[in-house]
Amino acid sequence: MKMLNPQKPRLERRIVGSTNRWRYPRQPFSGDLLGLSQMCKAANIDFDEVLKNPDRLCISQIQKIFPKNLKNKTIQSGEADVILECLGFKWELHQPQLFQSETLAKLYLMGLARGNASSEKEPMKILQAQRPGRSREQRPVKKVILSLKINDPLVTRAAFATALKNLYMREVKMCLDDVLGVLAAAHILQFGSLFQRCVTVMMSGLTPSTIKNFYLAGCKYKEESLTTACEKWMEMNLVPLVGTQIHLRKIPKELLHKVLKSPRLFTFSEFHLLKTLLLWVYLQLNSKTETFPMYETVLMFFSSFPKNCSFLDRDVGQNLIPLFLCLRLHSITKGKDLEELRHINFFPESWLVRVTSNHYHALENGGDMAHVKDLSTQAVRFGLLFNQEYTTHSKVITIYGFFFEIKGVKHGTTSYSFHMQRIRHTDLECASAVYENTPISLRAERLVTYEIRAQTLVDGKWQEFRTNQITQKFGLVKPSCKSHALKIQTLGIPIYASFSFIFSLS
């Protein structure tokens, strides 16, 4: 009688999806895209991520084996079952907590595979045998030694310890000074929930001293929400806050360029923005300066260069031209300010000639700004910073002989309005002293296209309010002398109110 060979044990097959497709569990991706897609749907995993990294599917399934509530339960045995060698230190960890980190999960699986005598046995089955609630009679897990090399200089031992502590506790307090290192550690550990918590802490902790590092971290780790938050914060605070402190030196050129191009940029006037930019250039060229310079010091510095060519025409100034092209120099109309620009010899002569020519033609034509076409990118802009102590706040502006008052009013705890109003020069206090050598227009009406915008931060999110682009004839008596009002309801303070306008062709 012929003896038959003993039948080989059949490999376990796994059914995935409603089409009854199957695969061997030790083959995470066998080329069956439909089956893989169905498995990802069932496991609630991103299909594209699994295609890039098939291990993601295995780790996600393992994470489901260990309930989330294990994170907050007391470890029954004080003895660690995992030793992590990292940053010249041995960290004692416990298996259930590891799988919140994709990096540690991968290392642990590889460690199990190396330590398992039977090459046929899968790491997944070993872990299933260790699920909570199994009999205590099962053989205890041997200690697994893992090794992780970190080259990121942001990750210190203290930051890494804080990241590992978050494997065991829900809310570990983080100091703003430490959050950058914890973010870097969370990125390396692929600890998603901790990474997002760090991002939230950083977005709510933006200041002149942190903006640079937080922005660069957002770029480095490709965290768009963080970089966007930094850009929006800078749009509001470049002129009124950062531009008054030594931290202005640290602002990256790339970030500064993005902010200068933004139509949401807040500034008290174009000349204020120009002074801020000149201060930034001065601080780049004088890196040993430890105190914030006086504006007069900056003027003297640029005036000291030889007069044979402008600063921007020199080699040192060539790469700065894109920044200064973002300025709306035609918005600087005061004779004193224009004379100052010519004296410091910073801008090419052709730029100043063009600005002067535009002013001449505008004055000759009753204020018509023929050279300005687009309100969002070319309009004259002024701003009010409405602080908590104000009930009203206003400022008088003059351009081409017309006088306007821009004003904000607080009506209640959360109610505000902002408007602009044409006024007579004779209604101004000390008019002869303040506006000496200023042209005065006697035209009864002035056609203006304008927009009023207000922005404020509430619970970490920017609220923006704005009027439409409105074209209106401003007279000298009510109601024609007053613009439409922007009325808002907000809990935010301060409020950054911007007034943009063009004197349209009559």
Short mmCIF file of C-alpha atoms in Angstrom, two decimals:
data_model
loop_
_atom_site.label_atom_id
_atom_site.label_comp_id
_atom_site.label_asym_id
_atom_site.label_seq_id
_atom_site.Cartn_x
_atom_site.Cartn_y
_atom_site.Cartn_z
CA MET A 1 0.00 0.00 0.00
CA LYS A 2 1.43 3.28 -1.02
CA MET A 3 1.93 5.74 1.80
CA LEU A 4 0.72 9.25 1.11
CA ASN A 5 2.74 12.18 2.13
CA PRO A 6 1.22 13.94 5.16
CA GLN A 7 -0.88 16.88 4.00
CA LYS A 8 0.74 20.23 4.68
CA PRO A 9 -1.23 22.48 7.01
CA ARG A 10 -3.17 25.09 5.06
CA LEU A 11 -2.29 28.69 5.61
CA GLU A 12 -4.99 30.77 7.20
CA ARG A 13 -6.87 32.91 4.63
CA ARG A 14 -8.40 36.26 5.37
CA ILE A 15 -11.54 37.51 3.65
CA VAL A 16 -11.60 41.21 2.83
CA GLY A 17 -14.52 43.21 1.49
CA SER A 18 -17.95 42.28 0.26
CA THR A 19 -16.62 40.50 -2.85
CA ASN A 20 -15.23 37.63 -0.75
CA ARG A 21 -11.69 38.32 -1.91
CA TRP A 22 -8.96 36.81 0.26
CA ARG A 23 -5.26 36.97 0.90
CA TYR A 24 -2.69 35.37 3.19
CA PRO A 25 -2.27 37.61 6.27
CA ARG A 26 1.50 37.60 6.02
CA GLN A 27 1.25 39.28 2.62
CA PRO A 28 0.16 42.85 3.31
CA PHE A 29 0.20 43.70 -0.40
CA SER A 30 0.21 41.02 -3.07
CA GLY A 31 -0.71 43.23 -6.00
CA ASP A 32 -4.45 42.97 -5.44
CA LEU A 33 -5.40 46.67 -5.39
CA LEU A 34 -9.14 46.06 -5.02
CA GLY A 35 -8.64 43.71 -2.10
CA LEU A 36 -6.18 46.10 -0.47
CA SER A 37 -8.59 49.02 -0.93
CA GLN A 38 -11.40 47.05 0.74
CA MET A 39 -9.15 46.07 3.64
CA CYS A 40 -8.15 49.71 4.16
CA LYS A 41 -11.81 50.76 4.21
CA ALA A 42 -12.62 48.13 6.80
CA ALA A 43 -9.67 49.19 8.96
CA ASN A 44 -10.32 52.93 8.39
CA ILE A 45 -6.79 53.48 7.04
CA ASP A 46 -5.69 55.84 4.26
CA PHE A 47 -5.25 53.77 1.09
CA ASP A 48 -2.55 56.04 -0.43
CA GLU A 49 -0.49 55.88 2.78
CA VAL A 50 -0.59 52.04 2.74
CA LEU A 51 0.60 51.96 -0.86
CA LYS A 52 3.60 54.10 0.12
CA ASN A 53 4.21 52.17 3.34
CA PRO A 54 2.61 48.65 3.59
CA ASP A 55 3.78 48.36 7.22
CA ARG A 56 1.18 51.02 8.07
CA LEU A 57 -1.60 48.44 7.63
CA CYS A 58 0.00 45.98 10.04
CA ILE A 59 0.67 48.66 12.68
CA SER A 60 -2.86 50.02 12.45
CA GLN A 61 -4.29 46.54 13.08
CA ILE A 62 -1.98 46.07 16.06
CA GLN A 63 -3.08 49.39 17.54
CA LYS A 64 -6.66 48.08 17.56
CA ILE A 65 -5.58 45.10 19.65
CA PHE A 66 -4.65 47.38 22.54
CA PRO A 67 -7.58 49.47 23.79
CA LYS A 68 -7.01 53.21 24.10
CA ASN A 69 -7.91 53.17 27.77
CA LEU A 70 -4.70 51.26 28.52
CA LYS A 71 -2.92 54.62 28.23
CA ASN A 72 -4.42 55.80 31.49
CA LYS A 73 -4.40 52.50 33.41
CA THR A 74 -1.75 51.76 35.96
CA ILE A 75 0.83 49.29 34.72
CA GLN A 76 0.14 46.13 36.72
CA SER A 77 3.76 45.09 36.91
CA GLY A 78 6.44 47.65 37.68
CA GLU A 79 8.87 45.75 35.49
CA ALA A 80 9.29 47.10 31.97
CA ASP A 81 9.17 44.67 29.07
CA VAL A 82 10.84 46.98 26.53
CA ILE A 83 14.17 48.77 26.76
CA LEU A 84 14.67 51.63 24.30
CA GLU A 85 18.27 52.75 23.74
CA CYS A 86 18.24 56.32 22.51
CA LEU A 87 20.24 59.55 23.03
CA GLY A 88 22.84 57.67 25.10
CA PHE A 89 20.21 56.58 27.62
CA LYS A 90 18.12 53.45 28.31
CA TRP A 91 14.40 54.12 28.58
CA GLU A 92 12.21 51.47 30.23
CA LEU A 93 8.84 51.17 28.53
CA HIS A 94 5.79 48.91 28.54
CA GLN A 95 4.44 47.15 25.50
CA PRO A 96 0.80 48.39 25.39
CA GLN A 97 1.90 52.03 25.31
CA LEU A 98 4.31 51.59 22.39
CA PHE A 99 1.69 51.34 19.69
CA GLN A 100 0.67 54.98 19.94
CA SER A 101 3.97 55.63 18.18
CA GLU A 102 4.35 54.17 14.68
CA THR A 103 8.14 54.34 14.95
CA LEU A 104 8.26 52.38 18.21
CA ALA A 105 5.69 49.92 16.88
CA LYS A 106 7.86 49.15 13.86
CA LEU A 107 10.95 48.78 16.04
CA TYR A 108 9.08 46.49 18.42
CA LEU A 109 7.82 44.24 15.61
CA MET A 110 11.32 43.95 14.22
CA GLY A 111 12.62 43.19 17.71
CA LEU A 112 10.07 40.42 18.14
CA ALA A 113 10.90 38.95 14.76
CA ARG A 114 14.63 38.87 15.62
CA GLY A 115 14.02 37.29 19.00
CA ASN A 116 11.58 34.64 17.86
CA ALA A 117 13.15 31.22 17.37
CA SER A 118 10.44 29.99 15.01
CA SER A 119 10.68 31.90 11.76
CA GLU A 120 7.25 30.60 10.72
CA LYS A 121 5.49 32.35 13.61
CA GLU A 122 4.27 35.86 12.81
CA PRO A 123 4.72 38.88 15.07
CA MET A 124 0.98 39.54 14.80
CA LYS A 125 0.15 36.18 16.38
CA ILE A 126 2.64 36.76 19.18
CA LEU A 127 0.97 40.04 19.98
CA GLN A 128 -2.52 38.51 19.81
CA ALA A 129 -1.44 36.02 22.43
CA GLN A 130 -0.55 38.95 24.69
CA ARG A 131 -3.89 40.76 24.44
CA PRO A 132 -5.29 42.10 27.72
CA GLY A 133 -7.66 39.67 29.40
CA ARG A 134 -5.77 36.50 28.41
CA SER A 135 -4.91 33.91 30.97
CA ARG A 136 -2.12 34.78 33.40
CA GLU A 137 -0.71 31.28 32.87
CA GLN A 138 0.66 32.26 29.49
CA ARG A 139 4.37 32.63 29.31
CA PRO A 140 5.48 36.26 30.02
CA VAL A 141 6.98 38.28 27.25
CA LYS A 142 10.74 38.47 27.22
CA LYS A 143 12.29 41.91 27.38
CA VAL A 144 12.85 43.37 23.95
CA ILE A 145 15.73 45.78 23.44
CA LEU A 146 15.17 48.46 20.81
CA SER A 147 17.59 51.03 19.44
CA LEU A 148 16.66 54.39 17.93
CA LYS A 149 19.15 56.88 16.50
CA ILE A 150 18.10 60.55 16.44
CA ASN A 151 20.05 63.17 14.49
CA ASP A 152 17.68 66.10 14.94
CA PRO A 153 19.47 68.68 17.17
CA LEU A 154 16.09 69.94 18.42
CA VAL A 155 15.46 66.67 20.27
CA THR A 156 17.05 66.88 23.71
CA ARG A 157 16.81 64.24 26.44
CA ALA A 158 14.31 66.38 28.31
CA ALA A 159 12.12 66.81 25.21
CA PHE A 160 12.31 63.09 24.41
CA ALA A 161 11.42 62.20 28.01
CA THR A 162 8.36 64.46 27.78
CA ALA A 163 7.32 62.77 24.53
CA LEU A 164 7.63 59.30 26.10
CA LYS A 165 5.74 60.48 29.17
CA ASN A 166 2.83 61.29 26.89
CA LEU A 167 2.59 57.60 26.05
CA TYR A 168 1.38 57.05 29.62
CA MET A 169 -0.52 60.25 30.45
CA ARG A 170 -3.17 62.24 28.57
CA GLU A 171 -2.15 65.82 29.35
CA VAL A 172 1.49 66.34 30.22
CA LYS A 173 2.20 70.01 30.86
CA MET A 174 4.54 71.57 28.34
CA CYS A 175 6.46 74.81 28.79
CA LEU A 176 6.51 77.03 25.70
CA ASP A 177 10.33 76.90 25.80
CA ASP A 178 10.25 73.10 25.50
CA VAL A 179 7.47 72.60 22.96
CA LEU A 180 9.77 72.84 19.91
CA GLY A 181 11.86 69.88 21.10
CA VAL A 182 8.76 67.85 21.99
CA LEU A 183 7.34 68.54 18.53
CA ALA A 184 10.57 67.26 16.95
CA ALA A 185 10.50 64.15 19.15
CA ALA A 186 6.83 63.52 18.30
CA HIS A 187 7.69 63.80 14.60
CA ILE A 188 10.48 61.22 14.89
CA LEU A 189 8.30 58.89 16.97
CA GLN A 190 5.40 59.41 14.53
CA PHE A 191 3.27 60.12 17.57
CA GLY A 192 0.42 61.90 15.80
CA SER A 193 -1.75 63.03 18.71
CA LEU A 194 1.22 64.55 20.56
CA PHE A 195 2.48 66.25 17.39
CA GLN A 196 -0.87 67.96 16.87
CA ARG A 197 -1.03 69.00 20.51
CA CYS A 198 2.39 70.65 20.16
CA VAL A 199 1.20 72.47 17.04
CA THR A 200 -1.82 73.79 18.97
CA VAL A 201 0.40 75.01 21.82
CA MET A 202 2.74 76.74 19.36
CA MET A 203 -0.08 78.43 17.45
CA SER A 204 -1.41 79.91 20.68
CA GLY A 205 2.08 80.94 21.84
CA LEU A 206 3.23 83.12 18.94
CA THR A 207 5.27 86.13 20.09
CA PRO A 208 8.10 88.21 18.57
CA SER A 209 10.60 85.88 20.30
CA THR A 210 9.03 82.58 19.13
CA ILE A 211 7.76 83.42 15.65
CA LYS A 212 10.99 82.57 13.82
CA ASN A 213 11.57 79.11 15.34
CA PHE A 214 7.92 78.12 15.17
CA TYR A 215 7.68 79.16 11.52
CA LEU A 216 10.85 77.27 10.57
CA ALA A 217 9.57 74.20 12.44
CA GLY A 218 6.33 74.35 10.45
CA CYS A 219 8.35 74.46 7.23
CA LYS A 220 10.72 71.69 8.33
CA TYR A 221 7.98 69.25 9.33
CA LYS A 222 5.62 70.37 6.54
CA GLU A 223 2.89 71.38 8.99
CA GLU A 224 0.85 73.80 6.89
CA SER A 225 -1.49 74.83 9.69
CA LEU A 226 1.48 76.07 11.75
CA THR A 227 3.16 77.98 8.92
CA THR A 228 -0.19 79.57 7.98
CA ALA A 229 -0.78 80.62 11.60
CA CYS A 230 2.69 82.22 11.70
CA GLU A 231 2.07 84.10 8.46
CA LYS A 232 -1.31 85.43 9.62
CA TRP A 233 0.11 86.48 12.98
CA MET A 234 2.93 88.34 11.23
CA GLU A 235 0.53 90.08 8.85
CA MET A 236 -1.07 91.76 11.85
CA ASN A 237 1.97 92.25 14.09
CA LEU A 238 4.93 93.03 11.81
CA VAL A 239 4.56 96.82 12.08
CA PRO A 240 2.93 97.45 15.49
CA LEU A 241 4.79 94.79 17.52
CA VAL A 242 7.69 92.93 15.87
CA GLY A 243 8.89 96.10 14.17
CA THR A 244 9.57 97.73 17.55
CA GLN A 245 11.76 94.95 19.03
CA ILE A 246 15.19 93.47 18.46
CA HIS A 247 13.50 90.18 17.48
CA LEU A 248 12.81 91.81 14.10
CA ARG A 249 16.35 90.73 13.16
CA LYS A 250 15.39 87.04 13.34
CA ILE A 251 12.49 87.19 10.88
CA PRO A 252 13.38 85.00 7.86
CA LYS A 253 13.45 86.79 4.53
CA GLU A 254 11.07 84.23 3.01
CA LEU A 255 8.46 84.87 5.71
CA LEU A 256 8.90 88.64 5.42
CA HIS A 257 8.36 88.51 1.66
CA LYS A 258 5.13 86.50 2.03
CA VAL A 259 3.80 88.94 4.60
CA LEU A 260 4.66 92.01 2.51
CA LYS A 261 2.76 90.57 -0.47
CA SER A 262 -0.36 89.84 1.56
CA PRO A 263 -3.38 92.15 1.00
CA ARG A 264 -4.27 91.56 4.68
CA LEU A 265 -1.06 93.18 5.96
CA PHE A 266 -1.77 95.71 8.70
CA THR A 267 0.16 98.96 8.90
CA PHE A 268 -0.52 102.41 10.34
CA SER A 269 0.67 103.91 7.04
CA GLU A 270 2.98 103.03 4.15
CA PHE A 271 5.75 105.10 5.71
CA HIS A 272 5.51 103.04 8.93
CA LEU A 273 5.92 99.88 6.86
CA LEU A 274 8.91 101.35 5.03
CA LYS A 275 10.61 102.26 8.34
CA THR A 276 10.06 98.71 9.62
CA LEU A 277 11.65 97.26 6.50
CA LEU A 278 14.63 99.63 6.72
CA LEU A 279 15.13 98.60 10.35
CA TRP A 280 15.10 94.91 9.32
CA VAL A 281 17.79 95.54 6.68
CA TYR A 282 19.90 97.49 9.17
CA LEU A 283 19.72 94.63 11.69
CA GLN A 284 20.75 92.08 9.03
CA LEU A 285 23.85 94.13 8.23
CA ASN A 286 24.71 94.93 11.85
CA SER A 287 24.44 91.52 13.52
CA LYS A 288 26.37 92.58 16.63
CA THR A 289 23.81 95.22 17.58
CA GLU A 290 22.23 94.10 20.87
CA THR A 291 19.68 96.87 21.37
CA PHE A 292 16.91 98.06 19.10
CA PRO A 293 18.27 101.01 17.08
CA MET A 294 16.82 104.49 16.88
CA TYR A 295 15.38 105.30 13.47
CA GLU A 296 17.81 108.22 13.18
CA THR A 297 20.70 105.74 13.57
CA VAL A 298 19.34 103.74 10.65
CA LEU A 299 19.11 106.86 8.48
CA MET A 300 22.69 107.82 9.30
CA PHE A 301 23.89 104.32 8.44
CA PHE A 302 22.39 104.29 4.95
CA SER A 303 23.39 107.91 4.35
CA SER A 304 27.03 106.96 5.01
CA PHE A 305 27.33 104.95 1.77
CA PRO A 306 28.95 106.66 -1.23
CA LYS A 307 26.50 108.71 -3.28
CA ASN A 308 27.59 107.32 -6.65
CA CYS A 309 24.76 104.75 -6.60
CA SER A 310 21.78 103.83 -4.41
CA PHE A 311 21.89 101.11 -1.77
CA LEU A 312 19.57 98.79 -3.72
CA ASP A 313 21.82 99.11 -6.79
CA ARG A 314 24.80 97.80 -4.81
CA ASP A 315 25.67 94.11 -4.60
CA VAL A 316 24.55 93.96 -0.98
CA GLY A 317 21.15 95.39 -1.89
CA GLN A 318 20.35 93.47 -5.08
CA ASN A 319 18.74 90.48 -3.33
CA LEU A 320 16.56 92.82 -1.26
CA ILE A 321 14.81 94.40 -4.26
CA PRO A 322 11.87 91.87 -4.24
CA LEU A 323 11.03 92.97 -0.68
CA PHE A 324 10.95 96.69 -1.52
CA LEU A 325 8.96 96.12 -4.70
CA CYS A 326 6.13 95.04 -2.39
CA LEU A 327 5.92 98.56 -0.96
CA ARG A 328 3.42 101.07 -2.32
CA LEU A 329 5.78 104.04 -2.45
CA HIS A 330 3.14 106.14 -4.24
CA SER A 331 1.25 106.11 -0.89
CA ILE A 332 3.99 108.21 0.70
CA THR A 333 2.92 111.75 -0.13
CA LYS A 334 4.31 114.01 2.60
CA GLY A 335 7.10 116.25 1.31
CA LYS A 336 9.19 115.69 4.45
CA ASP A 337 9.03 111.89 4.07
CA LEU A 338 9.87 112.02 0.36
CA GLU A 339 12.85 114.28 1.03
CA GLU A 340 14.06 111.82 3.65
CA LEU A 341 13.95 108.96 1.13
CA ARG A 342 16.01 110.98 -1.32
CA HIS A 343 18.54 111.97 1.36
CA ILE A 344 19.39 108.42 2.48
CA ASN A 345 20.05 107.37 -1.15
CA PHE A 346 18.45 103.98 -0.60
CA PHE A 347 16.18 103.66 -3.65
CA PRO A 348 17.26 103.86 -7.31
CA GLU A 349 16.72 107.30 -8.80
CA SER A 350 14.24 105.91 -11.34
CA TRP A 351 11.95 104.74 -8.52
CA LEU A 352 11.87 108.16 -6.87
CA VAL A 353 11.33 109.94 -10.19
CA ARG A 354 8.33 107.73 -10.94
CA VAL A 355 6.81 108.40 -7.48
CA THR A 356 7.33 112.16 -7.82
CA SER A 357 5.86 112.16 -11.33
CA ASN A 358 2.73 110.29 -10.14
CA HIS A 359 2.24 112.80 -7.33
CA TYR A 360 2.62 115.74 -9.73
CA HIS A 361 0.00 114.37 -12.16
CA ALA A 362 -2.40 113.53 -9.32
CA LEU A 363 -2.18 117.05 -7.88
CA GLU A 364 -2.54 118.58 -11.33
CA ASN A 365 -5.76 116.59 -11.86
CA GLY A 366 -7.47 117.29 -8.56
CA GLY A 367 -6.25 114.13 -6.82
CA ASP A 368 -7.14 111.58 -9.52
CA MET A 369 -4.85 108.55 -9.11
CA ALA A 370 -4.53 107.53 -12.76
CA HIS A 371 -1.50 105.37 -11.91
CA VAL A 372 -3.46 103.18 -9.45
CA LYS A 373 -5.80 100.51 -10.83
CA ASP A 374 -6.22 97.68 -8.29
CA LEU A 375 -7.59 98.33 -4.81
CA SER A 376 -6.26 95.13 -3.21
CA THR A 377 -2.63 95.56 -4.32
CA GLN A 378 -2.13 99.29 -5.00
CA ALA A 379 -4.50 101.25 -2.76
CA VAL A 380 -3.34 103.82 -0.23
CA ARG A 381 -3.64 102.13 3.18
CA PHE A 382 -3.88 103.37 6.74
CA GLY A 383 -4.66 101.53 9.97
CA LEU A 384 -6.01 101.88 13.50
CA LEU A 385 -5.10 99.52 16.32
CA PHE A 386 -8.17 99.54 18.58
CA ASN A 387 -7.09 98.50 22.09
CA GLN A 388 -9.15 97.47 25.10
CA GLU A 389 -9.01 100.87 26.81
CA TYR A 390 -10.51 102.73 23.86
CA THR A 391 -14.14 103.79 23.50
CA THR A 392 -13.25 105.87 20.44
CA HIS A 393 -10.03 106.07 18.47
CA SER A 394 -9.34 108.18 15.39
CA LYS A 395 -6.63 109.62 13.17
CA VAL A 396 -6.58 112.37 10.55
CA ILE A 397 -4.94 111.63 7.21
CA THR A 398 -4.26 113.96 4.32
CA ILE A 399 -3.52 113.18 0.71
CA TYR A 400 -3.45 115.47 -2.34
CA GLY A 401 -5.13 118.27 -0.39
CA PHE A 402 -8.05 116.21 0.93
CA PHE A 403 -8.49 115.56 4.67
CA PHE A 404 -10.12 112.45 6.09
CA GLU A 405 -10.68 111.15 9.59
CA ILE A 406 -10.57 107.37 10.08
CA LYS A 407 -12.38 106.36 13.23
CA GLY A 408 -13.33 103.39 15.42
CA VAL A 409 -16.12 103.44 18.01
CA LYS A 410 -16.99 100.96 20.76
CA HIS A 411 -20.78 100.75 21.21
CA GLY A 412 -20.98 97.95 23.78
CA THR A 413 -19.07 95.08 25.32
CA THR A 414 -18.66 93.31 21.97
CA SER A 415 -20.00 95.85 19.47
CA TYR A 416 -17.76 98.11 17.32
CA SER A 417 -17.97 100.19 14.17
CA PHE A 418 -15.34 101.69 11.85
CA HIS A 419 -15.77 104.42 9.23
CA MET A 420 -13.97 107.25 7.41
CA GLN A 421 -15.18 110.82 7.01
CA ARG A 422 -14.09 113.77 4.93
CA ILE A 423 -13.41 116.93 6.99
CA ARG A 424 -12.54 120.55 6.29
CA HIS A 425 -8.98 121.62 6.98
CA THR A 426 -10.37 124.55 8.98
CA ASP A 427 -12.00 122.14 11.42
CA LEU A 428 -8.62 120.81 12.55
CA GLU A 429 -6.93 121.96 15.74
CA CYS A 430 -3.54 123.60 15.12
CA ALA A 431 -4.16 123.17 11.39
CA SER A 432 -1.69 125.89 10.37
CA ALA A 433 1.15 124.37 12.40
CA VAL A 434 0.61 120.71 11.58
CA TYR A 435 -0.21 121.04 7.89
CA GLU A 436 2.12 123.85 6.92
CA ASN A 437 3.28 123.46 3.29
CA THR A 438 0.49 120.89 2.73
CA PRO A 439 -1.68 121.49 -0.37
CA ILE A 440 -5.38 122.09 0.28
CA SER A 441 -8.06 121.14 -2.24
CA LEU A 442 -11.16 123.34 -2.56
CA ARG A 443 -13.11 120.77 -4.58
CA ALA A 444 -16.60 120.23 -3.21
CA GLU A 445 -16.64 116.51 -4.07
CA ARG A 446 -14.10 113.74 -4.26
CA LEU A 447 -14.85 110.33 -5.84
CA VAL A 448 -13.28 107.57 -3.73
CA THR A 449 -13.21 103.79 -4.05
CA TYR A 450 -12.57 102.24 -0.65
CA GLU A 451 -12.74 99.17 1.55
CA ILE A 452 -12.71 98.88 5.35
CA ARG A 453 -11.41 95.70 6.98
CA ALA A 454 -11.16 94.61 10.63
CA GLN A 455 -9.34 91.56 11.98
CA THR A 456 -8.98 90.15 15.49
CA LEU A 457 -7.90 86.94 17.22
CA VAL A 458 -10.52 84.92 19.14
CA ASP A 459 -9.71 81.54 20.75
CA GLY A 460 -6.71 81.06 18.51
CA LYS A 461 -8.59 81.80 15.27
CA TRP A 462 -8.56 85.00 13.24
CA GLN A 463 -11.90 86.65 12.61
CA GLU A 464 -12.07 88.90 9.55
CA PHE A 465 -14.75 91.48 8.77
CA ARG A 466 -14.85 93.67 5.68
CA THR A 467 -17.04 95.91 3.59
CA ASN A 468 -17.40 95.42 -0.13
CA GLN A 469 -15.40 97.66 -2.45
CA ILE A 470 -17.48 100.83 -2.40
CA THR A 471 -17.27 103.83 -4.73
CA GLN A 472 -18.70 107.00 -3.22
CA LYS A 473 -18.63 110.78 -3.72
CA PHE A 474 -17.41 112.46 -0.54
CA GLY A 475 -18.70 115.97 0.06
CA LEU A 476 -18.06 118.35 2.93
CA VAL A 477 -21.47 118.12 4.63
CA LYS A 478 -23.51 115.26 6.02
CA PRO A 479 -24.48 112.71 4.96
CA SER A 480 -22.16 112.71 1.93
CA CYS A 481 -19.04 113.38 3.98
CA LYS A 482 -19.26 110.01 5.81
CA SER A 483 -18.48 106.52 4.47
CA HIS A 484 -20.44 103.35 5.02
CA ALA A 485 -19.65 101.94 8.46
CA LEU A 486 -18.21 98.50 9.09
CA LYS A 487 -20.20 97.16 12.06
CA ILE A 488 -18.90 94.11 13.87
CA GLN A 489 -19.61 91.89 16.88
CA THR A 490 -16.55 90.23 18.42
CA LEU A 491 -14.92 89.19 21.67
CA GLY A 492 -11.46 89.77 20.22
CA ILE A 493 -9.12 92.54 21.27
CA PRO A 494 -7.11 94.32 19.95
CA ILE A 495 -8.87 94.95 16.64
CA TYR A 496 -6.71 95.70 13.60
CA ALA A 497 -8.76 98.06 11.40
CA SER A 498 -7.45 98.80 7.88
CA PHE A 499 -8.69 101.50 5.52
CA SER A 500 -7.73 101.13 1.83
CA PHE A 501 -8.78 103.65 -0.81
CA ILE A 502 -8.15 105.09 -4.24
CA PHE A 503 -9.10 108.52 -5.53
CA SER A 504 -11.01 107.42 -8.60
CA LEU A 505 -11.03 109.35 -11.87
CA SER A 506 -13.66 112.06 -11.69
#
